[in-house]
Coordinates of C-alpha atoms in Angstrom, one line a residue:
Chain A
M1 CA 21.8 -94.9 26.8
Q2 CA 19.6 -93.2 24.4
R3 CA 18.1 -91.0 27.2
E4 CA 21.6 -90.1 28.3
N5 CA 22.5 -89.1 24.7
I6 CA 19.5 -86.8 24.6
S7 CA 20.3 -85.4 27.9
N8 CA 23.9 -84.6 26.8
A9 CA 22.5 -83.0 23.6
V10 CA 20.3 -80.8 25.7
D11 CA 23.2 -79.8 27.9
L12 CA 25.2 -78.8 24.7
V13 CA 22.3 -76.8 23.5
V14 CA 22.0 -74.9 26.8
D15 CA 25.8 -74.3 26.8
S16 CA 25.6 -72.8 23.4
L17 CA 22.8 -70.3 24.1
G18 CA 24.0 -66.7 24.2
H19 CA 21.5 -65.5 26.7
P20 CA 21.1 -66.7 30.3
S21 CA 19.5 -70.2 30.2
W22 CA 19.2 -73.1 32.5
L23 CA 17.4 -76.6 33.0
S24 CA 15.1 -77.4 35.8
D25 CA 13.3 -80.5 36.8
A26 CA 9.6 -80.6 37.6
G27 CA 10.3 -79.8 41.3
A28 CA 11.9 -76.3 40.1
I29 CA 15.4 -77.5 41.0
A30 CA 17.9 -76.1 38.5
F31 CA 20.5 -78.7 37.5
K32 CA 22.3 -77.1 34.6
C33 CA 23.1 -73.4 34.1
N34 CA 25.0 -71.9 31.1
D35 CA 27.9 -69.4 31.1
S36 CA 25.6 -66.5 30.3
L37 CA 23.7 -67.0 33.6
H38 CA 27.1 -67.5 35.5
G39 CA 28.0 -64.1 33.9
L40 CA 25.2 -62.5 35.8
R41 CA 25.7 -64.5 39.0
P42 CA 29.3 -65.5 39.3
D43 CA 28.7 -66.9 42.8
L44 CA 25.9 -69.3 41.5
D45 CA 26.5 -73.0 42.1
C46 CA 24.1 -75.2 39.9
N47 CA 25.0 -78.4 41.7
S48 CA 23.6 -77.4 45.1
N49 CA 19.9 -78.3 44.4
R50 CA 18.7 -74.7 44.3
S51 CA 15.3 -73.7 43.0
W52 CA 15.5 -71.6 39.8
L53 CA 13.1 -69.2 41.6
S54 CA 16.3 -68.0 43.4
F55 CA 17.5 -66.7 40.1
I56 CA 14.5 -64.2 40.0
A57 CA 14.8 -60.8 41.6
T58 CA 13.0 -60.8 44.9
E59 CA 10.2 -58.3 43.8
D60 CA 9.3 -60.6 40.8
R61 CA 9.5 -63.9 42.7
D62 CA 5.7 -64.1 43.6
V63 CA 4.8 -63.5 39.9
A64 CA 7.3 -66.3 38.7
E65 CA 6.1 -68.6 41.4
R66 CA 2.4 -68.2 40.3
H67 CA 3.3 -68.8 36.6
W68 CA 5.2 -72.0 37.6
S69 CA 2.5 -73.5 39.8
D70 CA -0.2 -72.5 37.2
R71 CA 1.6 -74.3 34.4
G72 CA -0.7 -77.3 34.5
L73 CA -0.3 -79.3 31.2
S74 CA 1.1 -76.5 29.2
T75 CA 4.3 -77.1 27.3
Q76 CA 5.5 -73.4 27.5
I77 CA 5.3 -70.7 30.1
R78 CA 6.3 -67.0 29.6
M79 CA 6.8 -64.3 32.0
R80 CA 8.2 -60.9 32.2
V81 CA 10.5 -60.7 35.2
H82 CA 13.8 -59.3 36.5
L83 CA 16.8 -61.7 37.0
A84 CA 18.9 -61.0 40.1
R85 CA 22.4 -59.9 39.3
T86 CA 25.4 -59.8 41.6
R87 CA 26.2 -56.3 42.5
K88 CA 24.1 -54.9 39.8
A89 CA 20.5 -53.8 39.3
P90 CA 18.2 -56.7 38.3
L91 CA 18.0 -57.3 34.5
L92 CA 14.5 -57.2 32.9
C93 CA 13.9 -60.4 30.8
E94 CA 11.3 -62.2 28.8
L95 CA 11.6 -65.6 30.5
V96 CA 10.5 -68.5 28.2
A97 CA 10.4 -72.1 29.6
N98 CA 9.7 -75.0 27.3
R99 CA 8.9 -78.5 28.7
L100 CA 11.3 -81.1 27.3
Q101 CA 10.4 -84.7 26.5
A102 CA 9.3 -86.6 29.6
S103 CA 11.9 -88.6 31.5
G104 CA 11.7 -91.0 34.3
H105 CA 11.6 -88.2 36.8
G106 CA 8.8 -86.3 35.1
A107 CA 9.3 -83.4 32.7
H108 CA 12.4 -81.2 32.5
W109 CA 12.2 -77.6 31.5
L110 CA 14.4 -75.5 29.5
F111 CA 14.5 -71.8 30.7
Q112 CA 15.7 -69.1 28.4
A113 CA 15.9 -65.4 29.6
L114 CA 15.8 -62.9 26.9
P115 CA 17.0 -59.5 28.2
Q116 CA 14.6 -56.6 27.5
R117 CA 15.1 -52.8 27.3
E118 CA 13.8 -51.1 30.4
E119 CA 10.8 -48.7 29.4
T120 CA 11.5 -45.9 31.8
A121 CA 11.3 -42.4 30.4
N122 CA 14.7 -41.2 31.2
G123 CA 16.7 -44.3 30.8
D124 CA 18.1 -46.2 28.0
E125 CA 15.5 -45.3 25.6
L126 CA 16.2 -41.6 25.7
E127 CA 19.9 -42.3 25.6
Q128 CA 19.4 -44.3 22.5
Q129 CA 17.2 -41.6 20.9
I130 CA 19.9 -39.0 21.7
T131 CA 22.5 -41.1 20.0
Q132 CA 20.3 -41.4 16.9
L133 CA 19.6 -37.6 17.2
K134 CA 23.4 -36.7 17.3
G135 CA 23.9 -38.8 14.2
M136 CA 21.0 -37.1 12.4
L137 CA 22.0 -33.6 13.3
N138 CA 25.6 -34.2 12.3
F139 CA 24.4 -35.2 8.8
T140 CA 21.8 -32.3 8.5
P141 CA 23.2 -29.4 6.5
A142 CA 22.5 -26.9 9.4
Y143 CA 23.9 -26.0 12.7
G144 CA 22.3 -28.4 15.1
W145 CA 22.4 -28.7 18.8
Y146 CA 20.4 -30.0 21.7
A147 CA 19.8 -28.8 25.3
S148 CA 18.6 -30.6 28.4
A149 CA 15.1 -30.3 29.8
S150 CA 16.1 -27.4 32.0
G151 CA 17.7 -25.6 28.9
V152 CA 21.3 -26.3 29.5
L153 CA 23.2 -26.4 26.1
M154 CA 24.5 -30.1 26.2
W155 CA 25.8 -30.8 22.8
V156 CA 26.5 -29.1 19.4
G157 CA 26.7 -30.7 16.0
S158 CA 29.8 -31.1 14.0
R159 CA 29.0 -28.1 11.7
L160 CA 28.3 -25.7 14.7
A161 CA 31.3 -27.0 16.5
S162 CA 33.5 -26.2 13.5
Y163 CA 31.9 -22.8 13.1
L164 CA 32.5 -22.0 16.8
G165 CA 36.0 -23.6 16.7
I166 CA 35.2 -26.1 19.4
P167 CA 37.5 -29.2 19.3
E168 CA 36.1 -32.7 19.2
T169 CA 37.2 -33.4 22.7
H170 CA 35.0 -30.5 24.1
A171 CA 32.3 -31.4 26.5
L172 CA 29.8 -29.9 24.1
R173 CA 30.8 -32.4 21.4
I174 CA 30.4 -35.4 23.6
G175 CA 27.2 -34.3 25.3
Q176 CA 28.5 -34.5 28.8
D177 CA 26.8 -32.8 31.7
I178 CA 29.5 -30.7 33.2
G179 CA 27.3 -28.7 35.5
N180 CA 26.5 -25.8 33.1
T181 CA 23.5 -23.6 33.7
W182 CA 20.7 -22.7 31.3
M183 CA 22.6 -19.5 30.5
S184 CA 26.0 -21.0 29.8
H185 CA 25.4 -20.7 26.0
L186 CA 25.8 -16.9 26.4
E187 CA 29.4 -17.6 26.0
F188 CA 28.6 -18.0 22.3
V189 CA 26.3 -14.9 22.0
H190 CA 27.2 -11.2 21.2
P191 CA 27.2 -9.3 24.6
D192 CA 24.6 -6.7 23.2
D193 CA 22.2 -9.6 22.4
H194 CA 22.5 -11.2 25.8
A195 CA 19.3 -9.6 27.3
G196 CA 17.2 -10.7 24.4
A197 CA 18.6 -14.2 24.3
V198 CA 18.1 -14.7 27.9
K199 CA 14.6 -13.3 27.9
D200 CA 13.4 -15.4 24.9
W201 CA 15.0 -18.7 26.2
A202 CA 13.5 -18.2 29.6
E203 CA 10.1 -17.6 28.1
S204 CA 10.3 -20.8 26.0
L205 CA 11.6 -22.9 28.9
R206 CA 8.7 -21.6 31.1
T207 CA 6.1 -22.3 28.5
S208 CA 7.5 -25.4 26.8
T209 CA 6.7 -23.9 23.5
P210 CA 8.8 -23.8 20.3
H211 CA 11.6 -21.3 20.6
E212 CA 12.6 -18.7 18.1
T213 CA 15.1 -15.9 18.6
R214 CA 17.9 -14.0 16.7
F215 CA 21.4 -13.2 18.0
R216 CA 24.9 -12.9 16.8
I217 CA 27.3 -15.8 17.2
P218 CA 31.1 -15.5 17.1
G219 CA 32.8 -17.7 14.6
A220 CA 36.1 -19.3 15.1
N221 CA 37.6 -16.4 13.4
G222 CA 36.1 -14.0 15.9
I223 CA 33.7 -12.5 13.5
Y224 CA 30.1 -12.3 14.6
R225 CA 27.3 -13.4 12.3
W226 CA 23.5 -13.1 12.7
F227 CA 21.6 -16.4 13.3
L228 CA 18.0 -17.3 13.5
I229 CA 17.8 -19.8 16.4
R230 CA 14.9 -22.2 16.5
A231 CA 14.3 -25.0 19.0
E232 CA 11.5 -27.5 19.7
P233 CA 10.9 -29.3 22.9
V234 CA 10.9 -33.1 22.8
F235 CA 8.3 -34.7 25.2
D236 CA 8.6 -38.0 27.1
R237 CA 5.7 -40.3 27.6
Q238 CA 4.6 -38.5 30.7
G239 CA 4.3 -35.2 28.7
N240 CA 7.4 -33.6 30.3
V241 CA 10.1 -32.0 28.2
A242 CA 12.9 -34.4 27.8
L243 CA 15.2 -32.2 25.9
W244 CA 15.3 -29.4 23.3
I245 CA 16.4 -29.9 19.7
G246 CA 17.7 -26.8 18.1
I247 CA 18.8 -25.6 14.7
N248 CA 20.6 -22.3 14.0
V249 CA 20.3 -20.7 10.6
D250 CA 22.9 -18.3 9.4
I251 CA 20.8 -15.2 8.2
D252 CA 23.6 -12.7 8.2
D253 CA 23.8 -12.3 4.4
F254 CA 20.1 -12.1 4.2
L255 CA 19.9 -9.4 6.8
R256 CA 22.7 -7.5 5.2
A257 CA 20.9 -7.5 1.8
D258 CA 17.7 -6.6 3.5
E259 CA 19.4 -3.7 5.4
E260 CA 21.0 -2.3 2.3
L261 CA 17.7 -2.3 0.6
R262 CA 16.0 -0.6 3.6
S263 CA 18.7 2.0 4.0
S264 CA 18.6 2.9 0.3
K265 CA 14.8 3.2 0.7
E266 CA 15.4 5.4 3.7
R267 CA 18.0 7.5 2.0
L268 CA 15.5 8.1 -0.9
A269 CA 12.7 8.9 1.6
R270 CA 15.0 11.3 3.4
A271 CA 16.1 12.9 0.2
T272 CA 12.6 13.4 -0.9
Q273 CA 11.7 14.9 2.6
I274 CA 14.6 17.2 2.5
A275 CA 13.6 18.3 -1.0
A276 CA 10.0 18.9 0.3
V277 CA 11.2 20.7 3.4
S278 CA 13.6 23.0 1.5
E279 CA 10.9 23.7 -1.1
M280 CA 8.5 24.6 1.8
S281 CA 11.0 26.7 3.6
A282 CA 11.8 28.6 0.3
S283 CA 8.1 29.4 0.0
I284 CA 7.8 30.4 3.7
A285 CA 10.9 32.6 3.3
H286 CA 9.4 34.3 0.2
E287 CA 6.1 34.9 1.9
I288 CA 7.8 36.5 4.9
N289 CA 10.4 38.4 2.9
Q290 CA 7.8 40.2 0.9
P291 CA 6.3 42.2 3.8
L292 CA 9.8 42.4 5.4
G293 CA 11.1 44.1 2.1
A294 CA 8.2 46.6 2.2
I295 CA 8.8 47.3 5.9
A296 CA 12.5 48.1 5.2
A297 CA 11.7 50.4 2.3
N298 CA 8.9 52.2 4.3
S299 CA 11.2 52.6 7.4
H300 CA 13.9 54.2 5.2
A301 CA 11.4 56.5 3.7
A302 CA 9.7 57.4 7.0
S303 CA 13.2 58.2 8.4
T304 CA 14.0 60.4 5.4
W305 CA 10.6 62.2 5.6
L306 CA 11.2 62.9 9.3
T307 CA 14.8 64.2 8.9
A308 CA 13.8 66.4 5.9
N309 CA 13.9 70.1 6.4
P310 CA 11.1 70.8 7.2
P311 CA 10.0 67.4 8.3
N312 CA 7.2 65.9 6.1
L313 CA 5.1 64.4 8.9
D314 CA 2.1 63.5 6.7
R315 CA 4.4 61.4 4.4
A316 CA 6.1 59.9 7.5
R317 CA 2.8 59.0 9.1
V318 CA 1.7 57.1 6.0
S319 CA 5.0 55.3 5.8
I320 CA 4.7 54.3 9.4
E321 CA 1.2 53.0 9.1
R322 CA 2.3 50.9 6.2
I323 CA 5.1 49.5 8.5
V324 CA 2.5 48.5 11.0
R325 CA 0.3 46.9 8.3
D326 CA 3.1 44.9 6.8
S327 CA 4.4 43.6 10.0
R328 CA 1.0 42.3 10.7
A329 CA 1.0 40.6 7.4
A330 CA 4.4 38.9 8.2
A331 CA 2.8 37.6 11.4
E332 CA -0.1 36.3 9.5
V333 CA 2.3 34.3 7.2
V334 CA 3.7 32.5 10.2
Q335 CA 0.2 31.8 11.6
K336 CA -0.7 30.4 8.2
M337 CA 2.3 28.2 8.0
R338 CA 1.4 26.8 11.4
S339 CA -2.0 25.9 10.3
L340 CA -0.6 24.3 7.2
F341 CA 0.7 21.4 9.4
R342 CA -2.8 21.0 10.7
K343 CA -4.5 21.3 7.3
Q344 CA -4.8 17.7 6.6
A345 CA -7.8 16.3 8.6
P346 CA -6.8 13.1 10.2
S347 CA -8.9 10.1 9.1
K348 CA -9.7 8.8 12.5
Q349 CA -10.4 5.1 13.2
P350 CA -10.4 3.0 16.4
V351 CA -6.7 1.9 16.7
D352 CA -5.4 -0.7 19.0
I353 CA -2.3 0.6 20.9
L354 CA -0.5 -2.6 21.2
A355 CA -0.9 -3.5 17.6
T356 CA 0.4 0.0 16.6
A357 CA 3.3 -0.4 18.9
H358 CA 4.2 -3.7 17.2
Q359 CA 3.9 -2.2 13.8
V360 CA 6.1 0.8 14.8
V361 CA 8.7 -1.6 16.1
A362 CA 8.5 -3.8 12.9
L363 CA 8.9 -0.6 10.7
L364 CA 12.0 0.4 12.7
D365 CA 13.4 -3.1 13.0
S366 CA 16.3 -2.7 10.7
E367 CA 17.3 0.7 12.2
I368 CA 17.0 -0.7 15.8
R369 CA 19.1 -3.7 15.0
K370 CA 21.7 -1.7 13.0
R371 CA 22.1 0.6 15.9
A372 CA 22.0 -2.2 18.4
F373 CA 19.1 -0.8 20.4
R374 CA 16.3 -2.7 22.2
I375 CA 12.8 -1.5 22.3
E376 CA 10.9 -2.6 25.4
L377 CA 7.1 -2.6 25.2
H378 CA 5.2 -2.2 28.4
I379 CA 1.6 -2.0 27.3
A380 CA -0.9 -2.4 30.1
D381 CA -3.5 -5.1 29.7
G382 CA -6.9 -4.1 28.6
M383 CA -6.1 -0.9 26.7
P384 CA -9.1 0.6 25.0
S385 CA -8.8 1.5 21.3
V386 CA -8.2 5.2 20.6
L387 CA -9.8 7.1 17.8
V388 CA -6.8 8.3 15.7
D389 CA -5.4 8.3 12.3
A390 CA -3.2 5.2 12.4
V391 CA -0.6 6.3 10.1
Q392 CA -0.1 9.7 11.8
L393 CA 0.1 8.0 15.2
Q394 CA 2.7 5.7 13.8
Q395 CA 4.6 8.6 12.4
V396 CA 4.6 10.3 15.8
L397 CA 5.9 7.3 17.6
I398 CA 8.5 6.6 15.0
N399 CA 9.7 10.2 15.3
L400 CA 9.8 9.9 19.1
I401 CA 11.7 6.5 19.1
T402 CA 14.1 7.8 16.5
N403 CA 14.7 10.9 18.5
A404 CA 15.2 8.6 21.6
M405 CA 17.9 6.5 19.8
D406 CA 19.6 9.7 18.5
A407 CA 19.7 11.0 22.1
M408 CA 21.4 8.0 23.1
A409 CA 23.8 7.6 20.3
G410 CA 27.4 7.5 21.6
N411 CA 26.5 6.5 25.1
E412 CA 26.3 3.0 26.5
K413 CA 22.6 2.8 27.2
R414 CA 20.7 1.0 24.5
I415 CA 17.1 0.6 25.7
V416 CA 14.0 2.7 24.6
K417 CA 10.8 1.9 26.5
L418 CA 7.5 2.3 24.9
R419 CA 4.8 2.2 27.5
A420 CA 1.1 2.7 27.6
L421 CA -1.1 3.3 30.5
L422 CA -4.8 3.9 31.0
R423 CA -5.5 7.2 32.7
E424 CA -9.0 8.4 33.8
E425 CA -10.2 9.7 30.5
S426 CA -7.2 9.2 28.3
V427 CA -4.7 6.8 27.1
Q428 CA -1.1 7.7 27.9
I429 CA 1.7 6.6 25.7
G430 CA 5.3 7.3 26.8
V431 CA 8.6 7.0 24.9
W432 CA 11.4 6.7 27.5
D433 CA 15.1 7.2 26.9
Q434 CA 18.3 7.5 28.8
G435 CA 19.7 10.2 26.4
G436 CA 20.5 12.8 29.1
G437 CA 17.2 14.6 29.1
V438 CA 15.9 17.8 27.5
A439 CA 17.2 21.2 28.5
D440 CA 14.1 23.2 27.6
V441 CA 10.9 21.2 27.7
E442 CA 8.9 23.9 25.8
R443 CA 11.3 25.2 23.2
I444 CA 11.9 21.7 22.0
F445 CA 8.5 21.6 20.4
E446 CA 9.1 24.8 18.5
T447 CA 9.3 24.7 14.7
F448 CA 12.9 24.9 13.5
F449 CA 14.3 24.5 17.0
T450 CA 16.8 21.6 17.1
T451 CA 19.5 20.2 19.2
K452 CA 20.7 17.8 16.6
E453 CA 23.6 18.7 14.3
K454 CA 21.7 17.7 11.3
G455 CA 18.2 18.2 12.5
M456 CA 15.7 20.5 11.0
G457 CA 13.6 21.1 14.0
I458 CA 10.4 20.0 12.3
G459 CA 9.8 16.5 13.8
L460 CA 8.5 17.4 17.3
A461 CA 6.6 20.5 16.0
V462 CA 4.7 18.3 13.6
S463 CA 4.2 15.5 16.1
R464 CA 2.7 17.9 18.5
S465 CA 0.5 19.5 16.0
I466 CA -0.7 16.0 14.9
I467 CA -1.5 14.9 18.5
E468 CA -3.3 18.3 19.1
A469 CA -5.4 17.7 16.0
H470 CA -6.5 14.6 17.7
G471 CA -7.5 16.5 20.8
G472 CA -4.5 15.2 22.7
T473 CA -1.3 16.5 24.2
L474 CA 2.3 15.9 23.7
T475 CA 4.7 16.9 26.5
V476 CA 8.2 15.9 27.7
T477 CA 9.5 15.4 31.3
N478 CA 13.0 14.5 32.5
H479 CA 13.2 11.4 34.7
N480 CA 15.9 10.7 37.4
Q481 CA 17.4 7.9 35.4
G482 CA 19.3 10.2 33.2
G483 CA 16.8 10.7 30.3
A484 CA 13.5 12.1 29.0
E485 CA 10.1 10.6 28.5
F486 CA 8.0 12.1 25.8
I487 CA 4.3 11.6 26.9
L488 CA 1.3 11.7 24.6
C489 CA -2.2 11.7 25.9
L490 CA -5.0 10.8 23.7
P491 CA -8.6 10.9 24.8
I492 CA -10.7 7.8 25.0
P493 CA -13.8 8.1 22.8
E494 CA -17.0 7.5 24.9
E495 CA -18.7 5.6 22.1
P496 CA -16.2 5.0 19.4
W497 CA -18.7 3.6 16.8
L498 CA -20.7 6.8 16.9
L499 CA -17.7 9.0 16.4
T500 CA -16.6 7.1 13.3
E501 CA -19.7 8.6 11.5
P502 CA -19.6 12.3 12.6
N503 CA -22.4 13.3 10.2
R504 CA -24.7 10.5 11.1
N505 CA -27.5 12.9 12.1
A506 CA -27.1 15.3 9.3
K507 CA -27.4 12.5 6.8
G508 CA -30.2 10.9 8.8
N509 CA -32.3 8.1 7.6
L510 CA -32.8 9.6 4.1
A511 CA -29.4 8.4 3.2
G512 CA -30.5 5.0 4.4
K513 CA -27.0 4.5 6.0
S514 CA -26.4 2.6 9.1
P515 CA -24.2 4.2 11.6
L516 CA -21.7 1.5 11.1
G517 CA -22.0 1.8 7.3
R518 CA -18.5 3.0 6.7
Chain B
M1 CA 18.2 65.6 -4.3
D2 CA 15.3 66.7 -6.3
N3 CA 17.3 66.5 -9.5
T4 CA 15.7 63.7 -11.6
T5 CA 13.6 64.7 -14.6
Q6 CA 12.8 61.3 -15.8
P7 CA 10.8 58.9 -13.7
V8 CA 11.9 55.5 -12.3
V9 CA 9.6 52.6 -13.2
V10 CA 8.8 50.0 -10.5
V11 CA 7.2 46.6 -11.5
D12 CA 6.0 44.3 -8.8
D13 CA 2.9 42.2 -8.4
D14 CA 2.7 42.9 -4.6
T15 CA 1.0 46.2 -4.0
R16 CA 2.6 46.6 -0.6
M17 CA 6.1 46.5 -2.3
L18 CA 4.9 49.0 -5.0
E19 CA 3.7 51.3 -2.4
S20 CA 6.7 51.1 -0.1
V21 CA 9.2 51.4 -3.0
D22 CA 7.3 54.5 -4.3
D23 CA 7.4 56.0 -0.9
L24 CA 11.2 55.2 -0.6
L25 CA 11.9 56.8 -4.1
A26 CA 9.7 59.8 -3.3
S27 CA 11.5 60.3 -0.1
A28 CA 14.8 60.3 -1.9
G29 CA 13.5 62.8 -4.5
Y30 CA 12.5 60.5 -7.4
T31 CA 9.3 60.2 -9.2
A32 CA 8.1 56.7 -9.8
K33 CA 5.7 55.0 -12.3
L34 CA 4.2 51.8 -10.9
F35 CA 3.2 48.7 -12.7
S36 CA 1.9 45.4 -11.3
S37 CA 3.0 43.2 -14.3
A38 CA 5.6 43.1 -17.0
E39 CA 3.0 43.2 -19.5
A40 CA 1.3 46.2 -18.3
F41 CA 4.7 48.0 -18.2
I42 CA 5.5 47.1 -21.8
E43 CA 2.1 48.0 -23.0
A44 CA 2.5 51.5 -21.5
D45 CA 5.4 52.0 -23.9
V46 CA 7.4 54.4 -21.7
L47 CA 10.8 52.7 -22.2
Q48 CA 12.3 55.8 -24.0
C49 CA 11.4 58.3 -21.3
I50 CA 12.4 56.7 -18.0
A51 CA 15.6 56.9 -16.0
C52 CA 15.7 53.4 -14.6
L53 CA 13.7 50.1 -14.2
I54 CA 13.4 48.4 -10.8
S55 CA 11.6 45.1 -11.2
D56 CA 10.7 42.0 -9.1
V57 CA 11.8 38.7 -10.5
G58 CA 8.8 36.6 -9.5
L59 CA 6.1 38.1 -11.6
P60 CA 2.9 36.4 -12.9
G61 CA 3.1 36.0 -16.7
M62 CA 6.3 37.3 -18.1
N63 CA 8.9 37.0 -15.3
G64 CA 11.6 39.5 -14.4
C65 CA 14.4 37.7 -16.3
E66 CA 12.4 37.7 -19.4
L67 CA 11.6 41.3 -18.9
I68 CA 15.3 42.2 -18.8
T69 CA 15.8 40.6 -22.2
V70 CA 12.9 42.3 -23.7
V71 CA 13.8 45.7 -22.3
K72 CA 17.4 45.4 -23.3
A73 CA 16.4 44.6 -26.9
Q74 CA 14.6 48.0 -27.1
A75 CA 16.6 50.2 -24.7
P76 CA 20.2 48.6 -24.3
S77 CA 21.5 51.5 -22.1
L78 CA 18.6 51.6 -19.6
P79 CA 19.9 50.6 -16.2
I80 CA 17.8 47.6 -14.7
I81 CA 17.8 46.8 -10.9
M82 CA 16.2 43.5 -9.9
I83 CA 14.7 42.4 -6.6
T84 CA 13.8 38.9 -5.6
G85 CA 12.2 37.0 -2.7
R86 CA 14.0 33.9 -3.6
E87 CA 17.7 34.6 -4.1
T88 CA 19.9 31.8 -5.5
Q89 CA 23.3 31.9 -7.1
E90 CA 21.8 30.6 -10.3
L91 CA 19.3 33.4 -10.5
R92 CA 21.9 36.0 -9.7
E93 CA 24.1 34.8 -12.7
Q94 CA 21.1 34.6 -14.9
C95 CA 20.0 38.3 -14.1
M96 CA 23.6 39.5 -14.6
E97 CA 23.9 37.7 -17.9
A98 CA 20.7 39.2 -19.1
G99 CA 22.1 42.6 -18.4
A100 CA 20.8 43.7 -14.9
L101 CA 22.8 46.2 -13.1
A102 CA 22.2 44.5 -9.6
L103 CA 20.1 42.0 -7.9
F104 CA 18.7 42.6 -4.4
A105 CA 17.2 40.0 -2.2
K106 CA 14.1 41.0 -0.1
P107 CA 14.2 42.2 2.5
F108 CA 16.8 44.6 0.9
D109 CA 18.8 47.4 2.5
P110 CA 16.9 50.6 1.2
Q111 CA 20.0 52.6 1.5
E112 CA 22.0 50.2 -0.8
V113 CA 19.3 50.3 -3.4
L114 CA 19.3 54.1 -3.4
Q115 CA 23.1 54.2 -3.8
V116 CA 22.9 51.8 -6.8
L117 CA 20.0 53.8 -8.3
Q118 CA 21.9 57.0 -7.9
L119 CA 25.0 55.6 -9.7
A120 CA 22.7 54.2 -12.4
V121 CA 20.9 57.5 -13.1
A122 CA 23.9 59.9 -12.6
P123 CA 25.7 59.3 -16.0
Q124 CA 22.5 60.1 -17.8
Q125 CA 22.3 63.4 -16.0
T126 CA 25.6 64.6 -17.4

């Protein structure tokens, strides 16, 4: 009676357990199953003398059998196995069996199966992380989003969704894969920024490295604002990218302030430049007008001497000789003016082309963005340093790139290519545009020759004289893609370190200076 | 045209200009006295016996505008013709206010200068 009571009490305990549980005798025959186990196996009949081993998924049955037969005198056995389920994948469980008080037929065992989370990389765990991530991103005071391993934008946070004007029911709010591609987010990018956005994203996806780019995103009101886009890859245990977590930062106000500052600086610089140029042209004019005035007076005098009656040939000859002398003087002024541009001896140092290209693009950054241009750098690998005045080379490149953008103002082409190649004994740098080309490839370099409405015709003349002062050449050719390419060639120094100290031999050892001393 | 008794004074720091204006005046029948600075001209003290002053504006030391004022103080009726290599509206007004008869920008038209000179000198002849 007492044993029966105990037995009933155990049955009650088994029934009350929330996880799959059963009782087995020492011969592994299950004789009592709870509802939770029936939930996994509705077809199971616990009164048909079945071995509990049949509850275990086929692939784990050997393991289970070994644990069971090795139990010896232990009062508890534990194993990690899958329970078979009707019409469903086996369920991973921690199976704990406790030996109950001995009865007449030997020990009874209480089996309890505690379901475990599967530890596969892309399974429930990731799912759970994503759920956590969504919560976090929704609470972060920033525009959060995530993309799949292949770069497909999957989900946007509540703040970004309300900026974009996306309803709560949108696939991007739920995080559903609706078969989008890795470029489908371009829908939310300003058309002029597509090329850059695609290029930067493709690069990050290829290298699995942190992503950073800038583009304009349209708000629900249709107004575009500039954003800084940053994303980090999240790796799974195998080291593969599982997803990308991204944050967008609104930098529109910042850029605007920055741009205003820059443009006022530019205006100031330009005003100063204009003042300097007009001052210079006034001096040039004075220098030239002086002999011209003399020539005019002498011509008139000569003409009067010749038409007098009788003609005064001696006086006329003197006047004409002075005309010849003064016109030579005028020509000398022009010559002097040209050498004025070359007067400043460049301070030459070894300069890296790629670094200079980056500096130039950085200096022009606001101008380029303001005018929606894109500068493509094509710098060949292994370019040697050239011996130039870094600032002057920058000035020349800035001048050429600005000209290229001016040439394309008002047409749809928006790319300037800056490329550098290694030629036999020179480095060749080209600034390529699609601005319609140059009508006269020689005159364009003349001082005061300009094709621009507000141009002064100084930039290219100065650029050429700078490059020539470096022993190089600056030329222009038209190409068949509707534009021009300004090409500057700079000689490669044979031994750059020797050339940095030109007076080395003159100073000699007396000065005690090493050739690299400067 | 050889009808002037008093010489015309030319002040310019550029020798070429002095020579050429001298030549121009000679060809037109005038005699000229040449000075390469305003100071040299004042020092010569010839104000009372000249027919006209032709001066450059941009002179070293005392400039042309200052010279007009100084000359006008001593010889208010002496006609003064100015010449400049850097013509501006401001300079023109300045010269006219100081009492110059005309301002010519280099390179000037010699014919025009001679015409103005003739007008300037003519009343004194009568």
